[in-house]
XYZ file of N, CA and C in Angstrom:
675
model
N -1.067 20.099 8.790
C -1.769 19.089 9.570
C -2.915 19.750 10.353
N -4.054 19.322 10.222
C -5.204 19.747 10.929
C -5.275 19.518 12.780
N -5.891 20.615 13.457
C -5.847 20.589 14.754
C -6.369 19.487 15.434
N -7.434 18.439 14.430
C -8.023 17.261 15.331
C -6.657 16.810 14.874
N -6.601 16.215 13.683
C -5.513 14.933 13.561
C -4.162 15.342 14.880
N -3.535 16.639 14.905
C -2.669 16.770 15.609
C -3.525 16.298 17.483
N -4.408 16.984 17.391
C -4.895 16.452 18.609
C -4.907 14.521 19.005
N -5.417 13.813 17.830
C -5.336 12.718 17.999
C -3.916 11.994 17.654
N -2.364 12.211 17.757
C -1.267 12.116 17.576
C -1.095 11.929 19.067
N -1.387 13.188 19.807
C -1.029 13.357 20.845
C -1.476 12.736 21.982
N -2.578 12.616 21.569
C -3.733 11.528 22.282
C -3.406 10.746 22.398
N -2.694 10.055 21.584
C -2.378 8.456 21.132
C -1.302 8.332 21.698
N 0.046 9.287 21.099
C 1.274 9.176 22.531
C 0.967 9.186 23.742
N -0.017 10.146 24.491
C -0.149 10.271 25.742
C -0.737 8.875 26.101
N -1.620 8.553 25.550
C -2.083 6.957 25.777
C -0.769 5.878 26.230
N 0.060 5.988 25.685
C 1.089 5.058 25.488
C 1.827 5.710 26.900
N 2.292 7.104 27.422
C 2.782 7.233 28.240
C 2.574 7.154 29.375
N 1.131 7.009 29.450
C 0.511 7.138 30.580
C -0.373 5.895 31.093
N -0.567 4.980 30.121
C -1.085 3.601 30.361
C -0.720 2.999 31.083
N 1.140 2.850 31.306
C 1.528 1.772 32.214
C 0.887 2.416 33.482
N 1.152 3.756 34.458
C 1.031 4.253 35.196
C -0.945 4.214 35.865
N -1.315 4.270 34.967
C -3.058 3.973 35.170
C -3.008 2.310 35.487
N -2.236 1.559 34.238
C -2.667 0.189 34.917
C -2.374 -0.240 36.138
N -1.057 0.475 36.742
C -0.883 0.645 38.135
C -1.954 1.099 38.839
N -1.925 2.096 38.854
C -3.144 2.781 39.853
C -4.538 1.948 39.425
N -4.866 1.553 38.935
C -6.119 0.570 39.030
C -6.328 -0.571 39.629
N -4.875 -1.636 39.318
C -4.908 -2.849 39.714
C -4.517 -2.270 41.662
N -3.446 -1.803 41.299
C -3.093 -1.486 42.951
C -4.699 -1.132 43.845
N -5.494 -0.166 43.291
C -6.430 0.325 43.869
C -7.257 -0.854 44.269
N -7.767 -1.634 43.089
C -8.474 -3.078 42.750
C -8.363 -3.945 44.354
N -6.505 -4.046 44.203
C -6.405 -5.182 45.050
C -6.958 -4.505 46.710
N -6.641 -3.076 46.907
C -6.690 -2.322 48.387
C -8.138 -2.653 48.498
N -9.206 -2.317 47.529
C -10.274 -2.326 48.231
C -11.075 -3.612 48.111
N -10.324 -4.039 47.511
C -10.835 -5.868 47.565
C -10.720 -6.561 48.598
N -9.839 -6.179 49.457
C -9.382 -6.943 51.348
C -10.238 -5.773 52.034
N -10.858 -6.548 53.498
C -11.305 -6.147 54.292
C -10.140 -5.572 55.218
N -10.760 -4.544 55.423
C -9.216 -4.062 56.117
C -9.319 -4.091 57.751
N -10.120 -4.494 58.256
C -10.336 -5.209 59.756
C -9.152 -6.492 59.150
N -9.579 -6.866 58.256
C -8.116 -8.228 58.168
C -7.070 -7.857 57.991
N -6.640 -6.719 56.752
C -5.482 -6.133 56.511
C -4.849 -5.349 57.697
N -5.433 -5.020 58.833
C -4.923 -4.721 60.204
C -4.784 -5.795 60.929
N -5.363 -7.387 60.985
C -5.115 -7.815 61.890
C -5.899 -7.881 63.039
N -7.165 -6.647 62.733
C -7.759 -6.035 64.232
C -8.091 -7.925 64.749
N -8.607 -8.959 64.861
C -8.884 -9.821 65.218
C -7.850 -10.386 65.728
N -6.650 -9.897 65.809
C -5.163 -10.577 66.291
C -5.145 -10.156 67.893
N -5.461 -8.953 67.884
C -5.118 -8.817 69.481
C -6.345 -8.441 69.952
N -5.809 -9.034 71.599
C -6.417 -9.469 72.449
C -7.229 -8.169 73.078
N -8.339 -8.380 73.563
C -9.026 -7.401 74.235
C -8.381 -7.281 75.346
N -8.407 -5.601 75.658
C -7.646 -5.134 76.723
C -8.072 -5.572 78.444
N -7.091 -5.891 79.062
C -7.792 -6.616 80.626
C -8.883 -4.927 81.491
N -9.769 -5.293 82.213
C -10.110 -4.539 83.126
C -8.743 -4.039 83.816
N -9.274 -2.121 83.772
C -8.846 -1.286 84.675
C -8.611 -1.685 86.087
N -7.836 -2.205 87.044
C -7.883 -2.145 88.113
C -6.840 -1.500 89.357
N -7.432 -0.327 89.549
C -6.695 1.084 90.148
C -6.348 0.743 91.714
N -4.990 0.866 92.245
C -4.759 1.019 93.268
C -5.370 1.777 94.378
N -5.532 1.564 95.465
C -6.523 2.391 96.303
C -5.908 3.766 96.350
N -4.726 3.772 96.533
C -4.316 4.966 96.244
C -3.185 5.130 95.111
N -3.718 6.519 94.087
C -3.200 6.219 92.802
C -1.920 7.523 93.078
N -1.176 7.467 92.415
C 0.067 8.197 92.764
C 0.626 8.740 90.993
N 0.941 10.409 91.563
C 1.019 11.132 90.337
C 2.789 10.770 89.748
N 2.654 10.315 88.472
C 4.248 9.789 88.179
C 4.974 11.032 88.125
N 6.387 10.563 88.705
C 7.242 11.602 88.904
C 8.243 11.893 88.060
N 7.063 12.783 86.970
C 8.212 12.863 85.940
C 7.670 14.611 85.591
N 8.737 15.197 85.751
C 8.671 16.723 85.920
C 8.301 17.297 84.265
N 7.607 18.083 84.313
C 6.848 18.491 82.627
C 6.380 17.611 82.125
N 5.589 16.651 82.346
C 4.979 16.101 81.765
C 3.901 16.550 80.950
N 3.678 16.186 79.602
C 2.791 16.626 78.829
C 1.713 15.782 78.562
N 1.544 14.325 79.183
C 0.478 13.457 79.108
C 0.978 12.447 79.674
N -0.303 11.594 80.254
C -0.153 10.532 80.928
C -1.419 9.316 80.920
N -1.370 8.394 80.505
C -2.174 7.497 80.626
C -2.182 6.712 81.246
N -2.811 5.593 82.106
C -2.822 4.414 82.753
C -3.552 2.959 81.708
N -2.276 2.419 81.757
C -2.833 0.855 80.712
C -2.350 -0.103 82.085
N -3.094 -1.155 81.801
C -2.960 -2.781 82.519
C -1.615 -3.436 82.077
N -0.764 -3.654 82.339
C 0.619 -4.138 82.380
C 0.871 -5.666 83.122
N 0.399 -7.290 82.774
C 1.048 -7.899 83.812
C 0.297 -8.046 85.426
N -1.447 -7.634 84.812
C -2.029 -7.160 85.459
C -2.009 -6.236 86.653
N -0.841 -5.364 86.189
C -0.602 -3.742 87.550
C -0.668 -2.874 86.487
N -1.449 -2.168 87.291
C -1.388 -0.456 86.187
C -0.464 0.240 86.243
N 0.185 0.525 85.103
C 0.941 1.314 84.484
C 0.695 3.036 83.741
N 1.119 4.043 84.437
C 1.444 5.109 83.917
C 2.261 5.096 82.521
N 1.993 5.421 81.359
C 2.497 5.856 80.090
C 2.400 7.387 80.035
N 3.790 7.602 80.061
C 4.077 9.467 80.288
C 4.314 10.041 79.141
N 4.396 10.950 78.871
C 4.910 11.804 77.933
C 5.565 12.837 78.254
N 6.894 12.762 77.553
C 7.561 14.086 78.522
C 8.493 15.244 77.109
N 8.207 15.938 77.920
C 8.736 17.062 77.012
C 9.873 16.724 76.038
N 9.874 17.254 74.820
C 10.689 16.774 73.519
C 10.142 15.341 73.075
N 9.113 14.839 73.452
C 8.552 13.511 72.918
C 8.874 12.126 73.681
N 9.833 12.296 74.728
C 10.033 10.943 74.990
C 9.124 10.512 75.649
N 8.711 9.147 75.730
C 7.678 8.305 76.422
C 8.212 7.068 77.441
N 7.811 7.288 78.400
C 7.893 6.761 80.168
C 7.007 6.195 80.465
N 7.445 4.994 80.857
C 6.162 4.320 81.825
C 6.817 4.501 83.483
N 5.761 4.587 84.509
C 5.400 4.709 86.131
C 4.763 3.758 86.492
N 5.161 3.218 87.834
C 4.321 2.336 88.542
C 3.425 3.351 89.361
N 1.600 2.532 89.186
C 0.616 4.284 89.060
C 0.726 3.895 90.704
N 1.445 3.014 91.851
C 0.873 3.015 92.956
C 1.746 4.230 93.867
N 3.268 3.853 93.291
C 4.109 4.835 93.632
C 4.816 6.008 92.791
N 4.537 6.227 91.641
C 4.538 7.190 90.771
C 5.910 6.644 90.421
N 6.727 5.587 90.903
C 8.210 5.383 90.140
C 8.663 5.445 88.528
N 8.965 5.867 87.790
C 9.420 6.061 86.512
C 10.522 4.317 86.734
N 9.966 3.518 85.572
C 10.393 2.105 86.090
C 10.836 2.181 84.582
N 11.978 0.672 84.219
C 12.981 0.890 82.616
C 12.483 0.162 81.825
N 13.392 0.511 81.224
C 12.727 0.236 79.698
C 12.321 -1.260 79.721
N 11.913 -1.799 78.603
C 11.228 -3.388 78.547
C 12.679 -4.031 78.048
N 12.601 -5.241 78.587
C 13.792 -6.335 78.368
C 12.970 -7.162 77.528
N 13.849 -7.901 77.062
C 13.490 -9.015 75.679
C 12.146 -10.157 76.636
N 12.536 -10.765 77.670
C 11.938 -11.804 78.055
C 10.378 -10.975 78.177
N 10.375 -9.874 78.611
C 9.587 -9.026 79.148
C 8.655 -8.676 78.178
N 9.292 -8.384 76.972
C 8.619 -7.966 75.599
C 8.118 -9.271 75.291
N 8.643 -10.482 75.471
C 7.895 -11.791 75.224
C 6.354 -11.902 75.918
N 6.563 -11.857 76.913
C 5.651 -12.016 77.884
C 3.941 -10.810 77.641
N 4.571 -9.877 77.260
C 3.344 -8.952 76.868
C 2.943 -9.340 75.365
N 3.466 -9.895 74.596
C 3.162 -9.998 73.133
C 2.261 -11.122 73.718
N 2.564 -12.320 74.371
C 1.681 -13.506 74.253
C 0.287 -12.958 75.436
N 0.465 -12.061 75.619
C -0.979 -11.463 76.506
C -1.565 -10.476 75.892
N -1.153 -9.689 74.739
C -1.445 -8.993 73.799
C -1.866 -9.072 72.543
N -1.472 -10.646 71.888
C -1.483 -10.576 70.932
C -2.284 -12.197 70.184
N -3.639 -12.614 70.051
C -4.204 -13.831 69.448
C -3.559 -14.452 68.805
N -2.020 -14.607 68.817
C -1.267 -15.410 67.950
C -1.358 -17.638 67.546
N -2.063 -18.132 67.025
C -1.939 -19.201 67.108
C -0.413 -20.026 66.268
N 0.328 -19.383 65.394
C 1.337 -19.714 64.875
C 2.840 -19.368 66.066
N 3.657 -20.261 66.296
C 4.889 -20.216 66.902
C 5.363 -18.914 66.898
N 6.207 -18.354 67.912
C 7.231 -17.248 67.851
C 8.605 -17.768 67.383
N 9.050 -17.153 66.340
C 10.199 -17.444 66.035
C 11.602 -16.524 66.228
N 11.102 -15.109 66.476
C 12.038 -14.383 66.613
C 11.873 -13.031 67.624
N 12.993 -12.674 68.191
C 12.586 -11.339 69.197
C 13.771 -10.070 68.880
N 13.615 -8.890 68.222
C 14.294 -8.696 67.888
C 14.296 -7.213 67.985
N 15.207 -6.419 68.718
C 14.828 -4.992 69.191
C 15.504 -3.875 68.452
N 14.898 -3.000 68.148
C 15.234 -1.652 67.085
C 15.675 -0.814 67.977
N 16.149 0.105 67.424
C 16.195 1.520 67.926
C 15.342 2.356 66.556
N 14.799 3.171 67.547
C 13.706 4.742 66.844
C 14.652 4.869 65.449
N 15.399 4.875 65.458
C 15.945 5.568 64.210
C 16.555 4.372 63.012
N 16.054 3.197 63.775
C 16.456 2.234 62.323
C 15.671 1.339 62.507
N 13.760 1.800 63.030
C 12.446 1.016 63.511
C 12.236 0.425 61.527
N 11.945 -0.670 61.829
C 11.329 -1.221 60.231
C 10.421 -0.515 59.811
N 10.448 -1.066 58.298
C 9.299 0.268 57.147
C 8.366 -0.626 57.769
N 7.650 -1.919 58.068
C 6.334 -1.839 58.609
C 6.016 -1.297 59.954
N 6.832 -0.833 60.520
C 6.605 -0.213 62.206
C 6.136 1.326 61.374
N 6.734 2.170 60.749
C 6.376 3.163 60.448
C 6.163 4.538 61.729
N 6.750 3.803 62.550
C 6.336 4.869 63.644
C 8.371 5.310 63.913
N 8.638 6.100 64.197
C 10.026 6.372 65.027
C 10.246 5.921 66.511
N 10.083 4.913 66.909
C 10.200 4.492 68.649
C 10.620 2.910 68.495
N 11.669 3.024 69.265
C 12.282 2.334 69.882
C 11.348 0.887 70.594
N 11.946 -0.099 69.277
C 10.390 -1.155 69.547
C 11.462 -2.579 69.499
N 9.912 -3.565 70.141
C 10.673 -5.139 70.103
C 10.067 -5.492 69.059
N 10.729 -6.032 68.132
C 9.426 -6.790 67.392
C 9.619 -9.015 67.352
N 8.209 -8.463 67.602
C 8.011 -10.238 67.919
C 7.041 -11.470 66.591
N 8.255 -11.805 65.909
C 8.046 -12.688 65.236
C 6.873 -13.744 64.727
N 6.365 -13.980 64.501
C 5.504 -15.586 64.236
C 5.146 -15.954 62.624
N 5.683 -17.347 63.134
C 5.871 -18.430 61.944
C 4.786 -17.879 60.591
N 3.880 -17.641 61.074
C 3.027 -17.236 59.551
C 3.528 -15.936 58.790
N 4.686 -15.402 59.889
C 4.921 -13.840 58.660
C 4.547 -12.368 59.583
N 3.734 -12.812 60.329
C 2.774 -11.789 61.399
C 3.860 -11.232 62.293
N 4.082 -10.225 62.529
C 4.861 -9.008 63.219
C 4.303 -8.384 64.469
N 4.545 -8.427 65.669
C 3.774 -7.401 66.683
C 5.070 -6.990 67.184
N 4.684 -5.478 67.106
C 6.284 -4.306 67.651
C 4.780 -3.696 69.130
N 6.351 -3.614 70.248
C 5.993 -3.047 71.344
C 6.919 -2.327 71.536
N 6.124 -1.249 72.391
C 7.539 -0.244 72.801
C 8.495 -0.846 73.546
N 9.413 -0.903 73.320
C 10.645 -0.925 73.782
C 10.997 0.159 75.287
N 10.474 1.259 75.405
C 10.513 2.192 76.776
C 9.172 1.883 77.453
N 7.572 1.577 77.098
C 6.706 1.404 77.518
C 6.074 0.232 77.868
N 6.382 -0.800 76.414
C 5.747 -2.243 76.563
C 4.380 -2.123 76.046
N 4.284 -0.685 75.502
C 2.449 -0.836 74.781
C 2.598 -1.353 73.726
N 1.764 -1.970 73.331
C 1.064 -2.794 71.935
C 1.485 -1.425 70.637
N 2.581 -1.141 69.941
C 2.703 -0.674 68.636
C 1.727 -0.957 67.558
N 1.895 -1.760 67.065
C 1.379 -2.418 66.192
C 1.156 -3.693 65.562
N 0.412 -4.460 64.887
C 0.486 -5.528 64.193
C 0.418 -5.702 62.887
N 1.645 -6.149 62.352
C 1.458 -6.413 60.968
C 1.540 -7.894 60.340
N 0.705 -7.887 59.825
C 0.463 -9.833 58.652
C 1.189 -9.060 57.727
N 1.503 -10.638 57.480
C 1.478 -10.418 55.486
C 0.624 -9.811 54.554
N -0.736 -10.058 55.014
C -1.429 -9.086 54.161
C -1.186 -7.670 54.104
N -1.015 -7.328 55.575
C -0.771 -6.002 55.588
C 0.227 -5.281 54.624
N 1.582 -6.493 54.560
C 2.596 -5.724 53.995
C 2.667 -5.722 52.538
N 1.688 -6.747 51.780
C 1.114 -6.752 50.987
C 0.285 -5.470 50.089
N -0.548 -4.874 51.036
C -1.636 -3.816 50.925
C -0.501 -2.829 51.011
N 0.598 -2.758 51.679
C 1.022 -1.690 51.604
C 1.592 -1.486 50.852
N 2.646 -2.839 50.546
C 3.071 -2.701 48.987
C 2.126 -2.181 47.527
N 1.213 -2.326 47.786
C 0.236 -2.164 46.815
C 0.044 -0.622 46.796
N 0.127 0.185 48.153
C -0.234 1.678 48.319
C 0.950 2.181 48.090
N 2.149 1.352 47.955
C 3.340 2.761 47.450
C 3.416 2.262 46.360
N 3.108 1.218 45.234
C 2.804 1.160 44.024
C 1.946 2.304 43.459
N 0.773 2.652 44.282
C -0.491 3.445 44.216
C 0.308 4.808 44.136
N 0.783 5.084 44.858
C 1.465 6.587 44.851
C 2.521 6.581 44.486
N 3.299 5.919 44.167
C 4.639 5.791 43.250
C 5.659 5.865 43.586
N 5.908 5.376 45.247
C 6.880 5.822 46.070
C 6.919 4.374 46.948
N 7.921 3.203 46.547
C 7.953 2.230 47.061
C 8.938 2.502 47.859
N 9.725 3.556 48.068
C 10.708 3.227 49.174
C 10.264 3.726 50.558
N 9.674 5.145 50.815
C 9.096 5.589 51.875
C 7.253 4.959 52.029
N 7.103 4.986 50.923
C 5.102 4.695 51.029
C 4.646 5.561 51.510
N 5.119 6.894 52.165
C 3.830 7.635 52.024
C 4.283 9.655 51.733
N 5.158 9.297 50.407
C 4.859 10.694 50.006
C 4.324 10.847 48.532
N 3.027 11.055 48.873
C 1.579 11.943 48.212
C 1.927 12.941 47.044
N 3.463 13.364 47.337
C 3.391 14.733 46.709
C 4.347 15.119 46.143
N 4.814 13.934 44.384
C 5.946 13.783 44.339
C 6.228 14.243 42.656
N 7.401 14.559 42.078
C 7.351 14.831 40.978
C 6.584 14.184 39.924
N 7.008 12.837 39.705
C 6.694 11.638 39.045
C 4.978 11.542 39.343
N 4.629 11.355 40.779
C 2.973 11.207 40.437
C 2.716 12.659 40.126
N 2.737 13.457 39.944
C 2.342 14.571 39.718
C 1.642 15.163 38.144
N 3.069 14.274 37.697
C 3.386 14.699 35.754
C 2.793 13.522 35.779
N 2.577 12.401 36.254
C 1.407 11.205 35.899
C 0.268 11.659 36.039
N -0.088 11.948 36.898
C -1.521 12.452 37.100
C -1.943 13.570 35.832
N -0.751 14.456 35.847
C -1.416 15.599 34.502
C -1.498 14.971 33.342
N -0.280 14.067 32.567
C -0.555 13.505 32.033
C -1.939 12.685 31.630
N -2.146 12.663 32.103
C -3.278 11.248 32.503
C -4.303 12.563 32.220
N -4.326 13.363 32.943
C -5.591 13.951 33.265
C -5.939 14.865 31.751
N -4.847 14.948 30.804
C -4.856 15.734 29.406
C -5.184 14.693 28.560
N -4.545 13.522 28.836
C -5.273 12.649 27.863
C -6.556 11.942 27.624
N -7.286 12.217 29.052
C -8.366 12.037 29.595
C -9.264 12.917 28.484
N -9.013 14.460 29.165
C -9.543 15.337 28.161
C -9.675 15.689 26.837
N -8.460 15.255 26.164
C -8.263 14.507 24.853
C -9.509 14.036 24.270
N -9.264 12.959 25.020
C -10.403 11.455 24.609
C -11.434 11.928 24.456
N -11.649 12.727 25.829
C -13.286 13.383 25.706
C -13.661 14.358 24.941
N -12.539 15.155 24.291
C -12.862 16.263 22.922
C -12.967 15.707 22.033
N -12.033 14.412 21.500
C -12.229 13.596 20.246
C -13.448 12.733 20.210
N -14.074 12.321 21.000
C -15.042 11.176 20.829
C -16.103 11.641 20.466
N -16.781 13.058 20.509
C -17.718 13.311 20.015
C -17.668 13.762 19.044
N -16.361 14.439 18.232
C -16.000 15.372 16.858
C -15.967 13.878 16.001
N -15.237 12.911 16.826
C -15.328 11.521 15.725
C -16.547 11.195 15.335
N -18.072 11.153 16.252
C -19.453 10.700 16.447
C -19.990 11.893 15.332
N -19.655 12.700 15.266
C -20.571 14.088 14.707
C -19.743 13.733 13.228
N -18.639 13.706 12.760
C -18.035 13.347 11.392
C -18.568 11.846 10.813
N -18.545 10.760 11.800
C -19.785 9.663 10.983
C -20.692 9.906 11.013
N -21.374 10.756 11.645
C -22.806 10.939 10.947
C -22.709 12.120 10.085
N -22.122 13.316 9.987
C -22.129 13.207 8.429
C -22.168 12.545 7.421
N -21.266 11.409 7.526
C -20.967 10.674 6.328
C -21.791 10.344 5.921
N -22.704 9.627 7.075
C -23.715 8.924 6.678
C -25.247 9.282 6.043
C-alpha cells in the first residue's frame, strides 16, 4: 500500500473520530460569541452602587491580622469588609470598628432588593454553606441565594451581605456551552484534561493530513490532465 493512500485511510478515520468533537467546539464556540456578554452577566441587573457616606469619625475594625479591608454602603451605613488571615471574610460597623454577624435570611432579602434590578417576583431564599455553594456560584463562600421567577439567581455573602454574583438563564446556558467547549461538564473549568487533549491532537493531525493531501491530490489531476 502506498504512503499517500495509507495517509488518506487515516485521514479519513481521523475525520470520523474527531468530527463529533469539532462539531462541538464550533457550535459551542458559535453560540458563546453570539450573546453579548454584558447580557450573559446580567451587568444591567444590578443596581448602581449608593454614594460613599463616611462617619465623621471612621474607626479601624477590630479584627487582629487583618489582611484587607474595604468599606461598602450597607442599608445605607458603611460597612467594613475584612479579610482575615486563612481567608475568612468579616464585616465591621466602620463607626465603631465592631466585627457585627453574619447575614440572616430576612436581611439577605432586603440587600438583594437594593442590589439587584429585579422586575420578576422572588420566589425563593435559600442559604449554602462554602463547601456545598452551587456550580453557578462557583466561588467557595458561604452564600444566600435569592431566587426570581424568570430563572435569575443573585448569591450574597452569607458572612458579609456583598453582592456575589448574578446569574440568568442565559448565563447558565453560556456556561453550559463552555464546559461542552472544554469537555468537562461537571466542574466547567478544567482546561487541562486527558480527553481534550487527545481531541485536540487528534484534530490537529488530521488537520495536517488534509493539508498534505490536498495539494498531492491538485498536482496528480493536473497531471492527468
Amino acid at each position: 500500500m502506498s504512503a499517500r493512500r495509507t495517509m488518506r485511510r487515516v485521514h479519513l478515520w481521523l475525520g470520523w473520530v474527531v468530527g463529533v468533537p469539532l462539531i462541538f467546539w464550533t457550535a459551542s464556540g458559535l453560540w458563546m460569541v453570539a450573546r453579548p456578554i454584558a447580557e450573559v452577566r446580567g451587568t444591567a441587573l444590578r443596581a448602581a452602587p449608593p454614594a460613599l457616606a463616611l462617619p465623621s469619625a471612621l474607626a479601624a475594625p477590630r479584627a487582629a491580622g487583618a489582611t484587607a479591608a474595604a468599606i461598602e454602603m450597607q442599608h445605607g451605613t458603611p460597612r467594613w469588609i475584612v479579610t482575615l488571615p486563612g481567608g475568612a471574610i468579616r464585616r465591621a460597623d466602620a463607626a465603631t470598628g465592631r466585627l457585627l454577624p453574619g447575614v440572616e435570611r430576612a436581611e439577605a432579602l432586603a440587600l438583594a432588593r437594593a442590589s439587584v434590578k429585579a422586575t420578576a417576583p422572588i420566589v425563593s431564599v435559600t442559604r449554602f454553606a462554602a463547601d456545598a455553594a452551587p456550580l453557578d456560584l462557583r466561588r467557595a463562600r458561604p452564600s444566600w441565594q435569592v431566587a426570581y421567577d424568570d430563572g435569575t439567581h443573585a448569591y450574597l455573602d452569607a458572612d458579609t451581605g456583598t453582592l456575589l454574583a448574578i446569574r440568568t438563564p442565559q448565563w447558565r446556558a453560556f456556561d453550559w456551552m463552555w464546559g461542552l467547549h472544554i469537555m468537562d461538564l461537571g466542574g466547567r473549568e478544567d482546561t487541562s484534561h486527558a480527553i481534550l487533549i487527545a481531541s485536540a491532537a487528534l484534530a490537529l493531525v488530521a488537520s495536517v493530513l488534509g493539508m498534505v493531501l490536498l495539494p498531492v491530490a491538485v498536482w496528480r489531476r493536473r497531471r492527468r490532465t
